Amino acid sequence: MSACPSNICTAQVLLAVMASMYAVYHGPRGIKRIAQRVHRLTHLLAERLTELGHELPDAPYFDTLRVSLKGITAEAVMRKALSLGFNLRHDGDRSVGVSLDETTTVAEVQTLLSA
């Protein structure tokens, strides 16, 4: 009998193998380039949200923002974002969370801002 009789162990190992192969495929410079690009897009989103009057916590961020919305409810933003193909996290009465990744484009950030 194996130490883990369920498929969950296999699933976890597959995730670990995929993550390691992603790192091997891109290499150290590639991973750094991807991380810098994601952070630049997140910073762009943060700047534009602030220009629109929304508030962001004064905390470090990398790829995820918590946005305190001004003049609109979280439900309205989430409904509009979902209609545009974005899944945001509800973080309270007037707050949403958004995370970007290596597949996010500038065009998608602009579309997300319209929500």
Short mmCIF file of N, CA and C in Angstrom, two decimals:
data_model
loop_
_atom_site.label_atom_id
_atom_site.label_comp_id
_atom_site.label_asym_id
_atom_site.label_seq_id
_atom_site.Cartn_x
_atom_site.Cartn_y
_atom_site.Cartn_z
N MET A 1 0.84 -1.17 0.00
CA MET A 1 0.00 0.00 0.00
C MET A 1 0.89 1.24 0.00
N SER A 2 0.54 2.20 -0.82
CA SER A 2 1.34 3.43 -0.90
C SER A 2 1.08 4.32 0.31
N ALA A 3 1.98 5.28 0.50
CA ALA A 3 1.85 6.20 1.63
C ALA A 3 0.66 7.13 1.46
N CYS A 4 0.27 7.35 0.24
CA CYS A 4 -0.86 8.23 -0.04
C CYS A 4 -1.82 7.49 -0.97
N PRO A 5 -2.90 6.94 -0.43
CA PRO A 5 -3.78 6.11 -1.23
C PRO A 5 -4.70 6.89 -2.19
N SER A 6 -4.68 8.21 -2.14
CA SER A 6 -5.59 8.96 -3.01
C SER A 6 -4.83 9.57 -4.18
N ASN A 7 -5.58 10.12 -5.09
CA ASN A 7 -4.99 10.77 -6.25
C ASN A 7 -4.45 12.16 -5.94
N ILE A 8 -4.73 12.66 -4.73
CA ILE A 8 -4.31 14.02 -4.41
C ILE A 8 -2.78 14.15 -4.40
N CYS A 9 -2.08 13.10 -3.96
CA CYS A 9 -0.62 13.15 -3.96
C CYS A 9 -0.09 13.26 -5.38
N THR A 10 -0.66 12.47 -6.28
CA THR A 10 -0.25 12.53 -7.68
C THR A 10 -0.51 13.91 -8.24
N ALA A 11 -1.66 14.47 -7.92
CA ALA A 11 -2.00 15.81 -8.42
C ALA A 11 -1.02 16.85 -7.90
N GLN A 12 -0.63 16.75 -6.65
CA GLN A 12 0.31 17.71 -6.07
C GLN A 12 1.69 17.57 -6.70
N VAL A 13 2.11 16.35 -6.95
CA VAL A 13 3.41 16.13 -7.58
C VAL A 13 3.41 16.68 -8.99
N LEU A 14 2.32 16.48 -9.71
CA LEU A 14 2.23 17.02 -11.08
C LEU A 14 2.36 18.54 -11.08
N LEU A 15 1.73 19.20 -10.11
CA LEU A 15 1.86 20.66 -10.01
C LEU A 15 3.31 21.06 -9.75
N ALA A 16 3.98 20.34 -8.89
CA ALA A 16 5.38 20.64 -8.58
C ALA A 16 6.26 20.43 -9.81
N VAL A 17 6.03 19.36 -10.55
CA VAL A 17 6.80 19.08 -11.76
C VAL A 17 6.55 20.17 -12.79
N MET A 18 5.28 20.57 -12.96
CA MET A 18 4.96 21.63 -13.92
C MET A 18 5.66 22.94 -13.55
N ALA A 19 5.62 23.30 -12.27
CA ALA A 19 6.27 24.54 -11.83
C ALA A 19 7.77 24.48 -12.06
N SER A 20 8.38 23.35 -11.78
CA SER A 20 9.82 23.25 -11.98
C SER A 20 10.17 23.29 -13.47
N MET A 21 9.38 22.67 -14.31
CA MET A 21 9.64 22.70 -15.75
C MET A 21 9.42 24.11 -16.33
N TYR A 22 8.45 24.83 -15.78
CA TYR A 22 8.23 26.22 -16.19
C TYR A 22 9.49 27.03 -15.91
N ALA A 23 10.06 26.85 -14.72
CA ALA A 23 11.28 27.57 -14.35
C ALA A 23 12.46 27.14 -15.22
N VAL A 24 12.59 25.86 -15.47
CA VAL A 24 13.68 25.37 -16.32
C VAL A 24 13.54 25.92 -17.74
N TYR A 25 12.32 25.87 -18.27
CA TYR A 25 12.08 26.34 -19.64
C TYR A 25 12.45 27.81 -19.80
N HIS A 26 12.03 28.65 -18.86
CA HIS A 26 12.27 30.09 -18.97
C HIS A 26 13.66 30.50 -18.48
N GLY A 27 14.22 29.74 -17.57
CA GLY A 27 15.54 30.07 -17.04
C GLY A 27 15.48 31.27 -16.11
N PRO A 28 16.59 31.55 -15.41
CA PRO A 28 16.60 32.65 -14.44
C PRO A 28 16.28 34.01 -15.05
N ARG A 29 16.88 34.29 -16.21
CA ARG A 29 16.62 35.60 -16.85
C ARG A 29 15.18 35.70 -17.34
N GLY A 30 14.66 34.61 -17.86
CA GLY A 30 13.28 34.61 -18.34
C GLY A 30 12.29 34.81 -17.21
N ILE A 31 12.52 34.12 -16.08
CA ILE A 31 11.64 34.27 -14.92
C ILE A 31 11.70 35.71 -14.42
N LYS A 32 12.90 36.28 -14.38
CA LYS A 32 13.05 37.67 -13.93
C LYS A 32 12.32 38.62 -14.88
N ARG A 33 12.46 38.40 -16.18
CA ARG A 33 11.79 39.25 -17.18
C ARG A 33 10.27 39.16 -17.03
N ILE A 34 9.76 37.96 -16.85
CA ILE A 34 8.32 37.76 -16.66
C ILE A 34 7.85 38.50 -15.40
N ALA A 35 8.58 38.33 -14.30
CA ALA A 35 8.21 38.98 -13.04
C ALA A 35 8.22 40.49 -13.17
N GLN A 36 9.24 41.04 -13.83
CA GLN A 36 9.31 42.49 -14.00
C GLN A 36 8.15 43.01 -14.85
N ARG A 37 7.80 42.27 -15.88
CA ARG A 37 6.69 42.69 -16.75
C ARG A 37 5.37 42.67 -15.98
N VAL A 38 5.13 41.60 -15.22
CA VAL A 38 3.90 41.50 -14.43
C VAL A 38 3.83 42.65 -13.43
N HIS A 39 4.94 42.95 -12.78
CA HIS A 39 4.94 44.03 -11.80
C HIS A 39 4.72 45.39 -12.47
N ARG A 40 5.32 45.60 -13.65
CA ARG A 40 5.09 46.86 -14.38
C ARG A 40 3.62 47.03 -14.72
N LEU A 41 2.97 45.96 -15.19
CA LEU A 41 1.54 46.04 -15.51
C LEU A 41 0.70 46.30 -14.26
N THR A 42 1.08 45.67 -13.15
CA THR A 42 0.36 45.89 -11.89
C THR A 42 0.53 47.33 -11.44
N HIS A 43 1.74 47.86 -11.61
CA HIS A 43 2.01 49.25 -11.24
C HIS A 43 1.20 50.20 -12.14
N LEU A 44 1.13 49.91 -13.42
CA LEU A 44 0.31 50.71 -14.34
C LEU A 44 -1.15 50.70 -13.91
N LEU A 45 -1.66 49.53 -13.58
CA LEU A 45 -3.05 49.42 -13.11
C LEU A 45 -3.25 50.23 -11.84
N ALA A 46 -2.31 50.13 -10.91
CA ALA A 46 -2.40 50.87 -9.65
C ALA A 46 -2.42 52.38 -9.90
N GLU A 47 -1.56 52.86 -10.78
CA GLU A 47 -1.52 54.30 -11.09
C GLU A 47 -2.84 54.77 -11.68
N ARG A 48 -3.36 54.02 -12.64
CA ARG A 48 -4.61 54.42 -13.30
C ARG A 48 -5.79 54.37 -12.33
N LEU A 49 -5.84 53.36 -11.47
CA LEU A 49 -6.92 53.28 -10.49
C LEU A 49 -6.87 54.47 -9.54
N THR A 50 -5.68 54.86 -9.14
CA THR A 50 -5.52 56.03 -8.27
C THR A 50 -5.97 57.30 -8.99
N GLU A 51 -5.61 57.42 -10.26
CA GLU A 51 -6.04 58.58 -11.06
C GLU A 51 -7.56 58.65 -11.17
N LEU A 52 -8.21 57.48 -11.15
CA LEU A 52 -9.67 57.43 -11.22
C LEU A 52 -10.33 57.72 -9.87
N GLY A 53 -9.51 57.92 -8.83
CA GLY A 53 -10.03 58.28 -7.52
C GLY A 53 -10.17 57.14 -6.53
N HIS A 54 -9.81 55.95 -6.94
CA HIS A 54 -9.88 54.81 -6.03
C HIS A 54 -8.64 54.79 -5.14
N GLU A 55 -8.74 54.11 -4.01
CA GLU A 55 -7.62 54.08 -3.08
C GLU A 55 -7.00 52.68 -3.02
N LEU A 56 -5.69 52.68 -2.88
CA LEU A 56 -4.94 51.44 -2.71
C LEU A 56 -4.21 51.51 -1.39
N PRO A 57 -4.14 50.41 -0.66
CA PRO A 57 -3.40 50.44 0.60
C PRO A 57 -1.95 50.86 0.36
N ASP A 58 -1.38 51.52 1.33
CA ASP A 58 0.00 51.94 1.23
C ASP A 58 0.90 50.79 1.65
N ALA A 59 0.86 49.73 0.86
CA ALA A 59 1.62 48.52 1.18
C ALA A 59 2.32 48.04 -0.09
N PRO A 60 3.41 47.33 0.08
CA PRO A 60 4.07 46.78 -1.11
C PRO A 60 3.16 45.80 -1.84
N TYR A 61 3.32 45.74 -3.14
CA TYR A 61 2.56 44.77 -3.94
C TYR A 61 3.45 44.26 -5.05
N PHE A 62 3.08 43.12 -5.58
CA PHE A 62 3.81 42.56 -6.72
C PHE A 62 2.86 42.37 -7.90
N ASP A 63 1.89 41.48 -7.75
CA ASP A 63 0.96 41.18 -8.84
C ASP A 63 -0.50 41.30 -8.44
N THR A 64 -0.76 41.65 -7.17
CA THR A 64 -2.11 41.67 -6.64
C THR A 64 -2.39 43.00 -5.95
N LEU A 65 -3.55 43.57 -6.26
CA LEU A 65 -3.96 44.84 -5.65
C LEU A 65 -5.28 44.66 -4.92
N ARG A 66 -5.42 45.36 -3.82
CA ARG A 66 -6.71 45.49 -3.14
C ARG A 66 -7.14 46.93 -3.36
N VAL A 67 -8.28 47.10 -3.99
CA VAL A 67 -8.75 48.42 -4.40
C VAL A 67 -9.96 48.82 -3.58
N SER A 68 -9.85 49.95 -2.87
CA SER A 68 -10.99 50.53 -2.17
C SER A 68 -11.68 51.45 -3.16
N LEU A 69 -12.86 51.07 -3.56
CA LEU A 69 -13.57 51.77 -4.63
C LEU A 69 -14.24 53.04 -4.11
N LYS A 70 -14.25 54.07 -4.92
CA LYS A 70 -14.92 55.34 -4.61
C LYS A 70 -15.96 55.61 -5.68
N GLY A 71 -17.19 55.83 -5.24
CA GLY A 71 -18.26 56.20 -6.16
C GLY A 71 -18.92 55.04 -6.88
N ILE A 72 -18.57 53.82 -6.51
CA ILE A 72 -19.18 52.65 -7.15
C ILE A 72 -19.06 51.46 -6.18
N THR A 73 -20.03 50.58 -6.24
CA THR A 73 -20.00 49.43 -5.33
C THR A 73 -19.12 48.32 -5.90
N ALA A 74 -18.66 47.47 -5.01
CA ALA A 74 -17.86 46.32 -5.44
C ALA A 74 -18.70 45.40 -6.33
N GLU A 75 -19.98 45.26 -5.98
CA GLU A 75 -20.86 44.39 -6.77
C GLU A 75 -20.97 44.88 -8.21
N ALA A 76 -21.10 46.19 -8.39
CA ALA A 76 -21.22 46.76 -9.74
C ALA A 76 -19.94 46.53 -10.54
N VAL A 77 -18.81 46.74 -9.89
CA VAL A 77 -17.53 46.54 -10.57
C VAL A 77 -17.34 45.07 -10.92
N MET A 78 -17.67 44.20 -9.98
CA MET A 78 -17.50 42.78 -10.24
C MET A 78 -18.41 42.28 -11.36
N ARG A 79 -19.63 42.79 -11.39
CA ARG A 79 -20.58 42.41 -12.44
C ARG A 79 -20.05 42.85 -13.81
N LYS A 80 -19.59 44.10 -13.89
CA LYS A 80 -19.06 44.63 -15.16
C LYS A 80 -17.80 43.87 -15.56
N ALA A 81 -16.89 43.63 -14.59
CA ALA A 81 -15.65 42.91 -14.89
C ALA A 81 -15.95 41.51 -15.40
N LEU A 82 -16.89 40.83 -14.77
CA LEU A 82 -17.25 39.49 -15.20
C LEU A 82 -17.82 39.49 -16.62
N SER A 83 -18.60 40.51 -16.94
CA SER A 83 -19.14 40.61 -18.30
C SER A 83 -18.04 40.83 -19.34
N LEU A 84 -16.90 41.37 -18.88
CA LEU A 84 -15.75 41.59 -19.76
C LEU A 84 -14.77 40.42 -19.73
N GLY A 85 -15.08 39.40 -18.93
CA GLY A 85 -14.23 38.22 -18.88
C GLY A 85 -13.21 38.19 -17.75
N PHE A 86 -13.38 39.06 -16.76
CA PHE A 86 -12.44 39.13 -15.63
C PHE A 86 -13.12 38.68 -14.35
N ASN A 87 -12.42 37.90 -13.57
CA ASN A 87 -12.93 37.40 -12.31
C ASN A 87 -12.18 38.09 -11.18
N LEU A 88 -12.83 39.02 -10.50
CA LEU A 88 -12.21 39.75 -9.39
C LEU A 88 -12.61 39.10 -8.07
N ARG A 89 -11.89 39.47 -7.02
CA ARG A 89 -12.19 38.96 -5.68
C ARG A 89 -12.92 40.05 -4.90
N HIS A 90 -14.02 39.71 -4.28
CA HIS A 90 -14.76 40.65 -3.44
C HIS A 90 -14.06 40.74 -2.10
N ASP A 91 -13.61 41.94 -1.72
CA ASP A 91 -12.83 42.13 -0.50
C ASP A 91 -13.55 42.98 0.53
N GLY A 92 -14.84 43.07 0.46
CA GLY A 92 -15.58 43.86 1.42
C GLY A 92 -16.59 44.75 0.72
N ASP A 93 -17.23 45.62 1.48
CA ASP A 93 -18.30 46.46 0.95
C ASP A 93 -17.91 47.21 -0.32
N ARG A 94 -16.80 47.90 -0.28
CA ARG A 94 -16.39 48.71 -1.43
C ARG A 94 -14.96 48.38 -1.87
N SER A 95 -14.58 47.13 -1.72
CA SER A 95 -13.22 46.73 -2.10
C SER A 95 -13.24 45.49 -2.97
N VAL A 96 -12.33 45.48 -3.93
CA VAL A 96 -12.12 44.30 -4.77
C VAL A 96 -10.63 44.01 -4.84
N GLY A 97 -10.32 42.77 -5.12
CA GLY A 97 -8.95 42.36 -5.32
C GLY A 97 -8.77 41.93 -6.76
N VAL A 98 -7.61 42.25 -7.31
CA VAL A 98 -7.30 41.85 -8.68
C VAL A 98 -5.84 41.39 -8.73
N SER A 99 -5.63 40.29 -9.44
CA SER A 99 -4.28 39.75 -9.61
C SER A 99 -3.98 39.63 -11.09
N LEU A 100 -2.77 39.99 -11.46
CA LEU A 100 -2.31 39.86 -12.84
C LEU A 100 -1.30 38.73 -12.92
N ASP A 101 -1.09 38.21 -14.13
CA ASP A 101 -0.09 37.16 -14.31
C ASP A 101 0.64 37.36 -15.63
N GLU A 102 1.45 36.39 -16.01
CA GLU A 102 2.30 36.55 -17.20
C GLU A 102 1.50 36.56 -18.50
N THR A 103 0.24 36.18 -18.46
CA THR A 103 -0.57 36.21 -19.67
C THR A 103 -1.32 37.53 -19.84
N THR A 104 -1.31 38.39 -18.83
CA THR A 104 -2.03 39.65 -18.87
C THR A 104 -1.38 40.60 -19.88
N THR A 105 -2.22 41.28 -20.66
CA THR A 105 -1.72 42.22 -21.67
C THR A 105 -2.09 43.65 -21.25
N VAL A 106 -1.44 44.62 -21.89
CA VAL A 106 -1.77 46.03 -21.67
C VAL A 106 -3.23 46.28 -22.06
N ALA A 107 -3.66 45.68 -23.16
CA ALA A 107 -5.05 45.84 -23.61
C ALA A 107 -6.02 45.32 -22.55
N GLU A 108 -5.70 44.22 -21.92
CA GLU A 108 -6.57 43.68 -20.87
C GLU A 108 -6.62 44.60 -19.66
N VAL A 109 -5.49 45.20 -19.32
CA VAL A 109 -5.48 46.17 -18.20
C VAL A 109 -6.38 47.34 -18.55
N GLN A 110 -6.30 47.83 -19.77
CA GLN A 110 -7.15 48.94 -20.19
C GLN A 110 -8.63 48.55 -20.15
N THR A 111 -8.95 47.35 -20.60
CA THR A 111 -10.33 46.88 -20.56
C THR A 111 -10.80 46.74 -19.12
N LEU A 112 -9.95 46.19 -18.28
CA LEU A 112 -10.29 46.03 -16.86
C LEU A 112 -10.58 47.38 -16.22
N LEU A 113 -9.84 48.39 -16.59
CA LEU A 113 -10.07 49.73 -16.04
C LEU A 113 -11.44 50.28 -16.40
N SER A 114 -11.99 49.83 -17.52
CA SER A 114 -13.32 50.31 -17.91
C SER A 114 -14.40 49.75 -16.99
N ALA A 115 -14.09 48.69 -16.26
CA ALA A 115 -15.06 48.11 -15.33
C ALA A 115 -15.16 48.98 -14.10
#
